[in-house]
Each structure stands twice: as C-alpha cells, then as structure tokens.
RNA sequence: GCCCCCGUAGCUCAGCGGAUAGAGCGAGAGACUUCUAAUCUCUUGGUCGCAGGUUCGAGUCCUGCCGGGGGCACCA
C-alpha cells in the first residue's frame, strides 16, 4: 500500500465495514473520508449520517456499527464517534513511519501512475507572430505548462500545441513592410511591436501601400513562393523572440510544437465541406454558418459559428473547428484542452457543441476550456503600464529577476554566478507561483511586493524551506540512506509526516480539476509544517537515532517540495 | 435584453455537502551565544453580498435579487 492515497485505503476499509455490518454496498467515494482539522483526528468519515437516514436508524448507532466492523489493523487506532455521528480516524504512528521509510526509495513519492492514460492535445501560450509577447499571454503560458507537466507525471500522453496567430489579413501589410525595409536574414527585427506599428501606420496613411498589402494577402493565400518565404522570415524572427521568452520562463515549448493558424489553413475547406455534407450548415447574410443549439445573440436570434465568411475567407471559428477535427481525427487525441481566457468561454462552448454535432467529439472525448481570469493592477483595473500600454512580458520577467536579485544580494556570500542563478529562480518562480497559487478562474491582482514576499504563500517561501532542508543535510555530513528508521517524538514531526504522505491526493486534485493551485496550497502547507518542525526539532544536535530520523524528514520534505515545484514549472535551488 | 464568471477578516486569498469557516499581509506582544530570523509562536480580526429553498447538515447545491467584470455575426 505504498502507492496512492491513504484516503482511498480508509474508504475501502469503511466500505467493507458498511457491507459487513449493515449489508449495504457503498463505493469508496460514498464512504465520505475527509482530512480532519480536529485536533487528534487525521481523517474523518462522514458516511454515518446519510446511511442512518437511509436505513432509518440513529446516525450514532450506525457509526457504532461501522466502527465495530471496521478493520483498522496496522492502519488506525480505535476510532472515536463524535457529534451527530462523525467517525474520527487516527493513523497509527507505526503506519505513518513505515510509509515515510518507504517513500525514501520511491522516486514518485507515493504518487501512482494512471492505469488509463489519455492522449491530451493541449493548446496554450499562443502568441501572435510579429507582436511581442505581453502580460496577456503569461497566464496561458504558465498555466498550460504546469498542466503539461502535471498530466505527463500523471502518466498521460501530452501533445502541446502552440496555436500561433500566424495567418490572416495583417500579414499582407507586414510582408509588404518587410519588403520595403529590406529585411534579410542578418537583420533581425529587434522590436517586433515597433515593426508592427510602423506597418499599421503605413497601412492607414498610404492608400498605395494598403492596396499592395491587400494584393499580398491574396498572394500569401494562393501560396506564392516569394511571399511565403517572406512570411516564414517573419514567423522565424518571431519564434526567436518567443523562444527567448520561453527559455527565460522555463517553458518547454519549441518550434516543433507550432500548430499555428497557418497549419490548419489547408484543412479549412474540408472542414466546412464536411459540415455541409452533414447538413449542419446554413447560409446567413452570405456567410456559411453552423447554429449550435442554445446560443442566442442580443436580439434573441440564434447565434452562429461563421465557418466561411461572406467574402469566402475563413476566420477563427473555422480554425477552431478544424483543430477539433484534426486532433481527434488525425491525431487520435482523447482529450482536448484549451488554456484560454474566460472571455472566450461562449466561443468554446459553441465550438464544442458544433463538434459534437459533427461527430468529431464523441462521449469518449473530453474537451475542456481551461479558462482563467485577468491580471489586474493594484488599482483593480487591467494590468497595464502607466501610459495604458500592455506590458511586454520580457520586461516584466527581467524586472522580476532584478527585484529578486536585490533581495538575494543583501544576504548571501555566494559567487556572482550563483547569485544570478538564484535570482532567476526566485524572480521567475515568484511570477509563476503568483499565477498558479490562486484559483485560475478568478482575476488576480499583480503585486511585486506580495509575489516576492518571503512570508506567506509565495515561491520564495517554498524555495527557502527547501534550501533549509538541504542545508541541514549538507551540514550533517551524511547522506540519507534507504532503510533509515523514522521515529515520531514531537507533534511537529507527526504533523509533517501526515503532510508528506498527502502528496498523491494533492496531485490528483490538481490533475482532476486542471487546478494547479491545489498543488500549490499543499506545497505551502508542507513548507509551513516543515518550518514549524525546523523551529521545534533540532536535527544535528539530536540523539543519534532521532537525528537520523529527522534527517529523513528533511530529505523527504525536500523531495516533496522539489517535485511539487517542478510540476508547477518552478525551480528549487539547493541553496538560497 | 440574454448568457457566462466573480462576491469569504481592513487587504490578498484558501476552503472537497459535514463539527467552532482557515492562511498570509496589516495591527499588537514575544522568540536568534542553537541546523539559513528570507523564520517561528501567541493575540487581534467574519451576519461567507442579500433573501428564499433543498438537506439530518449549506460558504459549498437550487431559485430570485443586489453589486463588479466579461461575452453576445463575419477581429482573434
């Protein structure tokens, strides 16, 4: 019983007790096992009240029957019945210590791998070519990356795809501007935004240029070689910028993960043809539309997905339908995940509905819009620069590192190089953790002060706790060996032990709900439990057996924090 | 007008239908000759937006309302 969560084991035993004492079949979930916040109780079973209602007996009597039949051998001490019929469950110290000793040799720290792996196509980051990444992309990028890491660790096959905005009418203007500027391979566009704005300005001011831009769009879409070559230069240049940001952020996306709008372009006609063949389309105002049931516009009329515009072109609605068709049809994805802001929720609801109607999504598929709220400034409005521009991501990240460097510089005698590396880990970690530690559906308030604080639920606090664990182990002059014996003497040790064995439940919760913050909350609780342990339980000066045992606590805490942070995409430096 | 999301301590946020709703910050008081004080321990602080309903039990589920944000036909 090394793998998996204790709650499952307790649930199984309660279910067996319910069967033998009341002759009722309940699922482990119906055993209603929950971690307990009551002093002295580790878990509680809340099933007796509901069952009492069902069998027409007083809940406390039912609880007593369950307790009487409950086989807690080796796992829990004699349960207590409290209140209306709560059953308080307390793990035995022996069981806890045995678990911890077992975790020492388990690289997965008790977390099971799924027996039913899914093939997950996940769309995240998705910046626009010829524009710099800004804060608007940061949440999708960070959350998406964390989900990739979590699902891979969970045992699923994950295929990331970066849905670049790399196609459409703006590219006529951009390519013409590129030709005018004489861009070549040895000249890079150092400032994508300036380049884009200059093109835009020319487009608005110069009718000849605007006309050339329009003709260029036609050439691009008809596959003109020269035009495509220019277009690729723009994409490549933008990718160099994106890769720089990804490298700074520690995001795993590469050019191989590019599945931009251009990628789906060849599939759009077929996608529409299939919708037409299946009788799902209608012509409305000259556009080919699909009207999924249940969506209405301002006037109360059905709301369309426009799959071919009245001018014959294709928009994002066509592309998004084509992605569903491609990933389920061509790539055999079972799960589609879109890490895109909340404002798009209606759009995705419509795309999913239409895709079900078209048969691209079956009951065996899961399609999820992993939505997220906006980043707000401390004034409660959209996070922008003072002049109202969106903040460049690369600037934001370097400010994070600079601010972290200021903190690091104050208090360490490490080399310049080590300090830089730590500042990077702390600064980038702060930005990512701020994003991942609260419920993604809510807006969150961006605050340098809060995200870089050394107290509270921040990356720095977790990293610091981890560094302290490793510092103690270093100073001990020992390596923590498998087979070491764990002893519980202080309450702080038991609290930490209980915390450490709950990693599987935390990861499962984060995976199930696409909610990385559940893992973040767990890691914070773990770090807190460790710092309390740190204050109360001297390690190096303890008696030999206790010292050995406490070193195990340090080692396991470090492993849990390091693994957990890694699953969030955050570095855990070995010293701070 | 219709639809979606949010409303929990002064602030920023957790909270899985279960017991007396929890953290951090802030405010107040303590703790470093001791493993990293980037810390810890106390104290303070709540009609969970409002009103109904379902339930043995509601911050959590349902309905209505009030606030805040967003979306609603050829931009993505």
XYZ file of C-alpha atoms (C1' of nucleotides) in Angstrom:
652
model
C 0.000 0.000 0.000
C 2.835 2.315 -0.802
C 1.237 3.865 -3.831
C -1.831 6.015 -3.695
C -3.552 7.993 -1.061
C -4.422 6.946 2.484
C -7.920 8.267 1.989
C -8.560 5.550 -0.586
C -7.370 2.848 1.775
C -9.526 4.204 4.589
C -12.502 4.442 2.238
C -12.061 0.821 1.166
C -11.987 -0.335 4.760
C -15.035 1.712 5.717
C -16.913 0.385 2.684
C -16.090 -3.173 3.763
C -17.284 -2.390 7.292
C -20.535 -0.956 5.961
C -21.042 -4.109 3.926
C -20.454 -6.465 6.803
C -22.331 -4.506 9.468
C -25.249 -3.035 7.514
C -25.223 -5.216 4.401
C -25.087 -2.130 2.194
C -22.872 -1.699 -0.842
C -21.244 1.702 -0.989
C -18.472 2.979 -3.207
C -15.247 4.201 -1.648
C -16.313 7.753 -2.566
C -19.543 7.261 -0.621
C -17.517 6.450 2.470
C -17.017 10.238 2.660
C -13.479 10.166 4.018
C -12.092 13.658 4.514
C -8.955 15.015 6.122
C -9.953 16.288 9.533
C -8.966 19.566 11.101
C -9.967 18.339 14.540
C -7.122 18.034 16.995
C -6.234 14.388 17.385
C -8.072 13.204 14.281
C -6.267 12.749 10.992
C -9.264 11.820 8.876
C -12.958 11.642 9.420
C -15.718 9.533 7.958
C -18.975 11.380 7.366
C -20.980 8.493 5.985
C -22.956 7.517 9.071
C -25.400 10.450 8.955
C -26.516 9.739 5.412
C -26.646 5.998 5.968
C -28.625 6.481 9.163
C -31.238 8.322 7.173
C -31.248 5.551 4.595
C -31.654 2.625 6.978
C -33.853 4.504 9.428
C -31.541 4.193 12.403
C -29.909 6.881 14.524
C -26.645 8.007 12.919
C -24.613 7.387 16.044
C -25.864 3.834 16.133
C -24.884 3.383 12.508
C -21.490 4.892 13.245
C -21.062 2.458 16.117
C -21.944 -0.439 13.825
C -19.382 0.700 11.252
C -16.719 1.167 13.907
C -17.499 -2.265 15.322
C -16.943 -3.901 11.963
C -14.043 -1.723 10.872
C -10.752 -3.498 10.382
C -8.158 -0.925 11.241
C -5.332 -3.362 11.702
C -1.987 -1.771 11.203
C -3.516 1.430 9.909
C -5.545 3.268 12.508
C -6.091 3.370 16.232
C -9.558 2.694 17.716
C -11.895 5.202 16.015
C -13.963 7.661 18.004
C -17.543 8.629 17.333
C -18.264 12.306 17.805
C -21.101 14.755 17.384
C -24.057 13.527 15.354
C -22.116 10.531 14.004
C -18.720 11.581 12.750
C -16.137 8.830 12.913
C -12.719 10.194 13.739
C -9.855 8.206 12.296
C -6.313 8.487 13.528
C -3.432 6.798 11.780
C -1.053 4.795 13.909
C 2.416 6.177 14.345
C 3.792 2.868 13.132
C 1.885 3.084 9.902
C 2.999 6.686 9.340
C 6.644 5.967 9.965
C 6.574 2.873 7.764
C 5.105 4.971 4.965
C 7.806 7.610 5.286
C 10.528 4.983 5.296
C 9.033 3.549 2.113
C 8.919 6.927 0.393
C 12.683 7.217 0.691
C 13.131 4.702 -2.098
C 10.221 5.851 -4.231
C 11.088 8.425 -6.892
C 7.361 9.118 -7.347
C 6.913 9.751 -3.619
C 3.838 7.581 -3.398
C 2.083 9.073 -6.392
C 0.626 6.354 -8.601
C 0.768 6.454 -12.374
C -2.611 6.286 -14.062
C -3.670 2.918 -15.392
C -5.760 4.623 -18.045
C -3.549 7.094 -19.855
C -5.239 9.656 -22.083
C -3.833 11.335 -25.152
C -4.161 15.014 -24.424
C -3.798 17.753 -27.006
C -3.279 20.983 -25.122
C -3.408 24.434 -26.669
C -1.595 27.081 -24.686
C 0.547 30.223 -24.912
C -0.499 31.048 -28.496
C 1.180 34.403 -29.117
C 0.834 36.419 -32.317
C 3.568 36.487 -34.909
C 5.103 39.939 -35.414
C 3.982 41.037 -31.970
C 5.885 40.806 -28.752
C 4.509 38.630 -26.014
C 2.848 40.702 -23.306
C 1.184 40.064 -19.965
C -1.897 38.871 -21.819
C -0.007 35.718 -22.762
C 1.577 34.973 -19.438
C -1.269 33.136 -17.760
C -1.978 30.803 -20.659
C 1.732 30.060 -20.962
C 2.352 29.415 -17.274
C -0.856 27.521 -16.536
C -0.585 25.487 -19.725
C 2.985 24.495 -18.978
C 2.066 23.416 -15.449
C -0.792 21.301 -16.794
C 1.538 19.639 -19.299
C 3.937 18.751 -16.506
C 1.165 17.519 -14.202
C -0.502 15.351 -16.823
C 2.781 13.845 -18.009
C 3.690 12.960 -14.449
C 0.217 11.520 -14.052
C 1.088 9.155 -16.876
C -0.854 10.658 -19.751
C 0.498 11.296 -23.219
C 0.531 15.045 -23.691
C 0.884 16.798 -27.023
C 1.359 20.540 -26.599
C 0.408 22.779 -29.463
C 1.126 26.422 -29.753
C -1.715 27.991 -31.686
C 0.266 30.886 -33.107
C -1.540 33.807 -34.661
C 0.473 33.472 -37.844
C -2.052 33.894 -40.641
C -4.650 36.299 -41.942
C -5.020 39.776 -43.334
C -2.415 41.574 -41.195
C 0.290 39.560 -42.886
C -0.221 41.328 -46.216
C 0.728 44.570 -44.571
C 3.558 43.059 -42.576
C 5.141 41.354 -45.548
C 4.945 44.495 -47.691
C 6.571 46.445 -44.913
C 9.233 43.789 -44.622
C 9.982 44.093 -48.324
C 10.178 47.891 -48.034
C 12.558 47.707 -45.116
C 14.845 45.285 -46.910
C 14.897 42.813 -44.073
C 17.224 39.914 -44.572
C 18.493 37.042 -42.541
C 21.299 39.052 -40.989
C 18.981 41.855 -39.898
C 16.705 40.921 -37.103
C 13.629 42.818 -36.073
C 14.784 43.822 -32.678
C 11.463 45.324 -31.735
C 8.518 43.430 -33.132
C 5.988 45.875 -31.775
C 7.627 48.846 -33.469
C 7.741 46.913 -36.696
C 4.080 46.018 -36.437
C 3.036 49.551 -35.534
C 5.037 51.052 -38.396
C 3.333 48.706 -40.829
C -0.039 49.555 -39.360
C 0.656 53.270 -39.617
C 1.681 52.987 -43.241
C -1.364 50.873 -43.974
C -3.659 53.550 -42.543
C -1.867 56.518 -44.098
C -0.778 55.322 -47.528
C -3.510 54.034 -49.882
C -0.941 52.601 -52.315
C 0.638 50.615 -49.535
C -2.764 49.448 -48.345
C -3.561 48.206 -51.806
C -0.210 46.387 -52.060
C -0.960 44.823 -48.685
C -4.304 43.549 -49.901
C -2.745 42.044 -53.019
C -0.074 40.490 -50.853
C -2.702 38.721 -48.750
C -4.081 37.152 -51.911
C -0.572 36.043 -52.915
C 0.032 34.612 -49.478
C -3.178 32.641 -49.516
C -2.600 31.375 -53.036
C 0.777 30.035 -51.987
C 3.096 32.357 -53.887
C 6.625 31.127 -53.142
C 8.293 34.520 -52.724
C 5.531 35.680 -50.416
C 5.667 32.526 -48.361
C 9.433 32.935 -47.998
C 8.926 36.416 -46.547
C 6.157 35.155 -44.334
C 8.446 32.442 -42.978
C 11.076 35.050 -42.182
C 8.535 36.870 -40.089
C 7.492 33.695 -38.325
C 11.082 32.650 -37.697
C 12.030 36.036 -36.351
C 9.024 35.991 -34.037
C 9.848 32.484 -32.910
C 13.342 33.616 -31.923
C 11.660 36.151 -29.683
C 9.160 33.641 -28.304
C 11.895 31.106 -27.630
C 13.822 33.715 -25.685
C 10.779 34.308 -23.510
C 10.113 30.590 -23.123
C 13.717 29.939 -22.178
C 13.601 32.682 -19.550
C 10.356 31.316 -18.202
C 11.429 27.693 -18.348
C 8.620 26.742 -20.692
C 9.112 23.603 -22.734
C 7.502 24.794 -25.978
C 9.684 24.550 -29.096
C 9.147 25.347 -32.775
C 8.125 21.719 -33.194
C 5.050 22.434 -31.120
C 3.919 25.144 -33.512
C 0.471 24.472 -34.835
C -0.486 27.981 -35.825
C -3.461 29.207 -37.757
C -1.495 28.618 -40.953
C -1.186 24.943 -40.100
C -4.942 24.445 -40.182
C -5.385 26.520 -43.324
C -5.223 23.511 -45.687
C -7.945 21.751 -43.651
C -10.476 24.556 -43.565
C -12.226 23.868 -46.875
C -12.604 20.188 -45.984
C -13.840 21.047 -42.520
C -16.564 23.258 -43.948
C -17.382 20.721 -46.655
C -17.858 18.054 -44.018
C -20.154 20.287 -42.003
C -22.154 20.991 -45.154
C -22.306 17.315 -46.050
C -23.642 16.516 -42.609
C -26.357 19.078 -43.082
C -25.229 21.248 -40.191
C -24.744 24.491 -42.099
C -26.997 27.312 -43.186
C -26.295 30.352 -45.301
C -26.947 33.526 -43.346
C -26.178 37.008 -44.661
C -23.975 35.381 -47.255
C -21.869 33.523 -44.713
C -21.804 29.756 -44.156
C -22.836 29.224 -40.562
C -23.409 26.489 -38.032
C -26.013 27.266 -35.401
C -25.356 25.091 -32.347
C -28.425 24.823 -30.119
C -28.842 27.103 -27.158
C -26.834 30.168 -28.156
C -28.501 33.488 -28.844
C -27.437 36.987 -29.750
C -28.630 40.346 -28.448
C -31.858 40.166 -30.406
C -32.652 36.681 -29.184
C -31.862 35.137 -32.554
C -29.723 32.014 -32.832
C -26.014 32.768 -32.729
C -23.815 31.312 -35.442
C -20.345 29.958 -35.732
C -19.319 31.517 -39.011
C -17.404 28.800 -40.773
C -16.946 30.667 -44.028
C -17.255 34.406 -44.210
C -19.387 36.104 -46.829
C -16.201 37.117 -48.658
C -15.201 33.467 -48.888
C -12.492 33.762 -46.228
C -12.136 31.779 -43.037
C -11.973 33.193 -39.535
C -11.020 31.871 -36.128
C -14.267 29.956 -35.766
C -13.418 27.815 -38.787
C -9.896 27.305 -37.489
C -11.049 26.253 -34.043
C -13.440 23.698 -35.525
C -10.609 22.456 -37.720
C -8.412 21.966 -34.621
C -11.014 19.737 -33.005
C -11.377 17.748 -36.213
C -7.607 17.478 -36.657
C -6.659 16.473 -33.127
C -9.424 13.949 -32.625
C -9.456 12.684 -36.212
C -5.848 12.777 -37.395
C -4.012 12.516 -34.106
C -6.295 10.338 -32.022
C -6.445 12.738 -29.086
C -8.915 11.674 -26.397
C -8.766 14.956 -24.516
C -8.666 18.474 -25.902
C -7.540 21.183 -23.547
C -7.608 24.878 -24.403
C -5.867 27.182 -21.980
C -7.517 30.413 -22.991
C -9.006 33.340 -21.041
C -12.533 33.326 -19.670
C -13.896 35.828 -22.234
C -13.711 33.038 -24.806
C -15.947 30.694 -22.861
C -19.017 31.142 -25.022
C -16.947 30.674 -28.144
C -15.552 27.369 -26.898
C -18.941 26.194 -25.692
C -20.193 26.758 -29.242
C -17.194 25.085 -30.863
C -17.571 22.047 -28.614
C -21.323 21.844 -29.241
C -20.860 22.057 -33.006
C -18.044 19.500 -32.842
C -20.307 17.078 -31.027
C -22.997 17.619 -33.651
C -20.399 16.930 -36.340
C -19.287 13.763 -34.602
C -15.722 14.960 -34.053
C -16.285 14.825 -30.328
C -17.844 11.637 -29.023
C -18.782 10.676 -25.461
C -15.309 9.124 -25.250
C -13.692 12.501 -25.759
C -13.172 15.220 -23.230
C -12.989 18.800 -24.418
C -12.223 21.402 -21.795
C -11.857 25.119 -21.919
C -9.379 25.730 -19.123
C -10.347 29.336 -18.636
C -8.642 31.912 -16.499
C -9.298 35.407 -15.228
C -7.445 38.599 -15.985
C -4.388 40.022 -14.306
C -5.322 43.242 -12.586
C -3.155 46.092 -11.383
C -3.323 47.112 -7.742
C -5.948 49.667 -8.779
C -8.230 46.764 -9.695
C -8.120 47.531 -13.395
C -6.444 45.628 -16.209
C -2.721 45.388 -15.567
C -1.021 47.888 -17.893
C 1.762 50.432 -17.950
C 1.022 53.932 -16.735
C 0.586 55.075 -20.308
C -2.009 52.362 -20.837
C 0.068 50.031 -22.987
C 0.201 46.354 -22.313
C 3.376 45.343 -20.533
C 5.970 43.421 -22.504
C 6.488 40.026 -20.992
C 10.243 40.111 -21.414
C 10.386 43.400 -19.464
C 8.175 42.023 -16.744
C 10.398 38.975 -16.359
C 13.621 40.910 -16.207
C 12.120 43.213 -13.602
C 11.149 40.144 -11.577
C 14.718 38.836 -11.747
C 16.166 42.267 -10.877
C 13.914 42.636 -7.881
C 14.777 39.127 -6.716
C 18.473 39.879 -7.220
C 18.177 42.862 -4.903
C 16.813 40.602 -2.168
C 19.356 37.858 -2.811
C 22.270 40.296 -2.963
C 21.540 41.619 0.517
C 22.087 38.395 2.292
C 24.404 35.951 0.694
C 28.090 35.475 0.254
C 27.723 33.255 -2.775
C 29.519 33.920 -6.024
C 28.189 36.314 -8.609
C 27.195 33.435 -10.819
C 25.333 31.555 -8.099
C 23.562 34.722 -7.055
C 22.386 35.333 -10.611
C 21.100 31.816 -10.882
C 19.250 32.101 -7.574
C 17.810 35.491 -8.504
C 16.495 33.957 -11.693
C 14.912 31.031 -9.865
C 13.349 33.289 -7.235
C 12.185 36.021 -9.613
C 10.700 33.779 -12.276
C 9.356 31.463 -9.598
C 7.593 34.413 -7.979
C 5.830 35.350 -11.199
C 4.800 31.804 -11.974
C 3.764 30.930 -8.457
C 1.656 34.078 -8.148
C -0.236 32.889 -11.181
C -0.512 29.250 -10.145
C -1.298 29.618 -6.463
C -4.787 31.031 -6.740
C -7.867 29.668 -8.428
C -7.242 30.272 -12.120
C -10.853 31.237 -12.832
C -10.593 34.337 -10.713
C -8.896 37.545 -11.685
C -5.754 38.125 -9.710
C -4.084 41.253 -8.522
C -0.496 41.654 -9.634
C 1.725 42.881 -6.819
C 5.510 42.748 -6.821
C 5.539 43.181 -3.089
C 3.248 40.215 -2.466
C 4.712 37.836 -5.005
C 8.280 38.406 -3.833
C 7.431 38.366 -0.136
C 9.358 35.855 1.924
C 6.356 35.236 4.173
C 3.115 33.712 3.160
C 2.118 31.631 0.188
C 4.907 32.571 -2.210
C 7.521 30.781 -4.286
C 10.327 32.276 -2.201
C 8.890 30.815 0.985
C 8.769 27.348 -0.535
C 12.219 27.685 -2.050
C 13.600 28.886 1.251
C 12.093 25.965 3.143
C 13.628 23.601 0.631
C 17.023 25.275 0.858
C 16.927 24.911 4.636
C 16.203 21.193 4.425
C 19.188 20.717 2.156
C 21.403 22.942 4.248
C 20.810 20.742 7.272
C 21.577 17.601 5.297
C 24.778 19.180 3.937
C 25.898 20.175 7.420
C 25.145 16.724 8.770
C 27.877 15.297 6.587
C 25.648 12.304 5.948
C 23.583 11.066 3.087
C 20.124 9.902 3.973
C 20.068 6.202 3.260
C 17.132 3.996 2.352
C 16.366 1.808 5.319
C 16.663 4.637 7.797
C 14.244 4.429 10.700
C 11.729 7.179 11.345
C 10.746 7.989 14.915
C 7.973 10.336 15.998
C 8.748 12.216 19.181
C 7.272 15.699 18.762
C 3.881 16.807 17.480
C 5.631 18.852 14.796
C 7.141 15.653 13.416
C 3.815 13.900 13.288
C 2.184 16.908 11.611
C 4.910 16.957 8.992
C 4.651 13.198 8.466
C 0.930 13.451 7.883
C 1.503 16.273 5.455
C 4.192 14.447 3.491
C 2.022 11.433 2.763
C -0.704 13.600 1.247
C 1.181 14.470 -1.920
C -0.730 11.903 -4.034
C -4.087 13.408 -3.064
C -2.852 16.926 -3.816
C -1.558 15.981 -7.248
C -4.715 14.070 -8.061
C -6.835 17.077 -7.139
C -4.689 19.355 -9.311
C -4.926 16.953 -12.247
C -8.652 16.272 -11.955
C -9.714 19.874 -11.930
C -6.945 21.338 -14.097
C -6.267 23.289 -10.923
C -2.553 23.711 -10.201
C -3.357 25.903 -7.203
C -4.471 22.824 -5.279
C -0.938 21.527 -5.512
C 0.415 24.975 -4.640
C -1.720 25.136 -1.484
C -0.488 21.702 -0.490
C 3.145 22.696 -1.012
C 2.671 25.796 1.090
C 1.138 23.720 3.888
C 4.057 21.325 3.604
C 6.608 24.125 3.800
C 4.765 25.561 6.812
C 4.763 22.185 8.522
C 8.473 21.935 7.845
C 9.339 25.365 9.235
C 7.402 24.560 12.402
C 9.362 21.318 12.598
C 12.548 23.276 11.949
C 11.856 25.598 14.892
C 10.923 22.878 17.359
C 13.015 19.906 16.377
C 16.758 20.366 16.281
C 18.240 17.874 13.866
C 22.005 17.971 14.083
C 22.172 18.149 17.853
C 19.629 15.427 18.483
C 20.442 11.968 19.817
C 21.778 9.655 17.081
C 18.519 7.786 16.326
C 16.429 10.914 16.399
C 18.983 12.769 14.358
C 18.835 10.075 11.688
C 15.054 10.150 11.728
C 14.930 13.923 11.438
C 17.320 13.833 8.538
C 14.750 11.617 6.815
C 12.156 14.328 7.406
C 14.477 16.879 5.822
C 15.176 14.642 2.849
C 11.531 13.803 2.228
C 10.398 17.397 2.632
C 12.965 18.432 0.077
C 11.879 15.720 -2.331
C 8.228 16.667 -1.989
C 8.873 20.388 -2.413
C 11.261 19.889 -5.308
C 8.934 17.531 -7.156
C 5.886 19.676 -6.461
C 7.584 22.865 -7.602
C 8.881 21.093 -10.682
C 5.337 20.056 -11.577
C 4.426 23.730 -11.401
C 7.433 24.594 -13.552
C 9.310 26.306 -10.721
C 12.953 25.789 -9.848
C 14.018 24.704 -6.383
C 17.586 25.930 -5.808
C 19.647 23.851 -3.408
C 20.704 26.939 -1.525
C 19.414 30.473 -1.229
C -32.314 42.262 -23.109
C -29.995 37.188 -22.962
C -25.790 34.238 -21.365
C -21.143 33.300 -18.501
C -17.736 34.321 -14.354
C -16.857 36.604 -9.587
C -18.649 38.489 -4.431
C -15.442 34.812 2.310
C -11.489 39.132 8.013
C -9.274 46.199 6.782
C -6.086 43.995 2.234
C -4.556 39.475 -0.860
C -6.530 34.703 -0.940
C -7.701 29.087 0.577
C -11.970 26.310 1.782
C -13.753 18.554 -1.103
C -22.397 18.901 1.180
C -20.104 17.889 7.289
C -18.361 19.607 13.608
C -16.418 26.039 16.487
C -15.099 28.915 8.264
C -8.853 28.908 7.676
C -3.835 31.130 5.867
C -0.701 35.262 4.750
C -0.334 40.591 4.935
C -1.676 44.582 8.307
C -2.123 45.759 13.699
C -0.390 44.205 18.953
C 3.028 41.005 22.100
C 7.044 37.635 22.301
C 11.347 34.306 20.432
C 18.184 34.440 17.494
C 25.563 32.522 22.163
C 21.471 26.914 18.914
C 20.835 23.234 11.845
C 19.745 29.774 6.820
C 15.306 35.119 11.588
C 14.058 35.121 3.643
C 11.737 32.253 10.160
C 8.592 30.818 14.225
C 4.905 31.305 18.497
C 0.770 33.966 20.689
C -3.151 37.883 20.211
C -6.437 40.683 17.111
C -9.896 40.424 13.330
C -16.162 37.164 9.815
C -24.252 38.356 9.676
C -19.264 33.824 3.950
C -23.260 40.229 -0.972
C -28.967 39.816 0.268
C -33.492 36.793 0.545
C -35.817 32.288 -0.004
C -35.475 26.858 -0.956
C -33.435 21.552 -0.920
C -30.981 18.634 3.068
C -30.166 15.234 9.249
C -26.443 19.162 7.854
C -25.281 24.821 3.060
C -19.640 29.441 2.366
C -20.334 24.935 -0.836
C -26.338 22.678 -4.314
C -31.142 25.264 -6.495
C -34.194 29.887 -7.471
C -34.651 35.116 -7.278
C -32.467 39.770 -6.325
C -28.176 43.387 -5.485
C -23.116 44.720 -6.682
C -18.433 44.015 -10.017
C -16.397 42.076 -14.588
C -16.897 39.771 -19.353
C -19.371 37.940 -23.817
C -23.332 38.253 -27.386
C -22.457 37.759 -36.618
C -18.246 37.715 -40.371
C -11.067 40.762 -35.473
C -8.802 36.551 -32.769
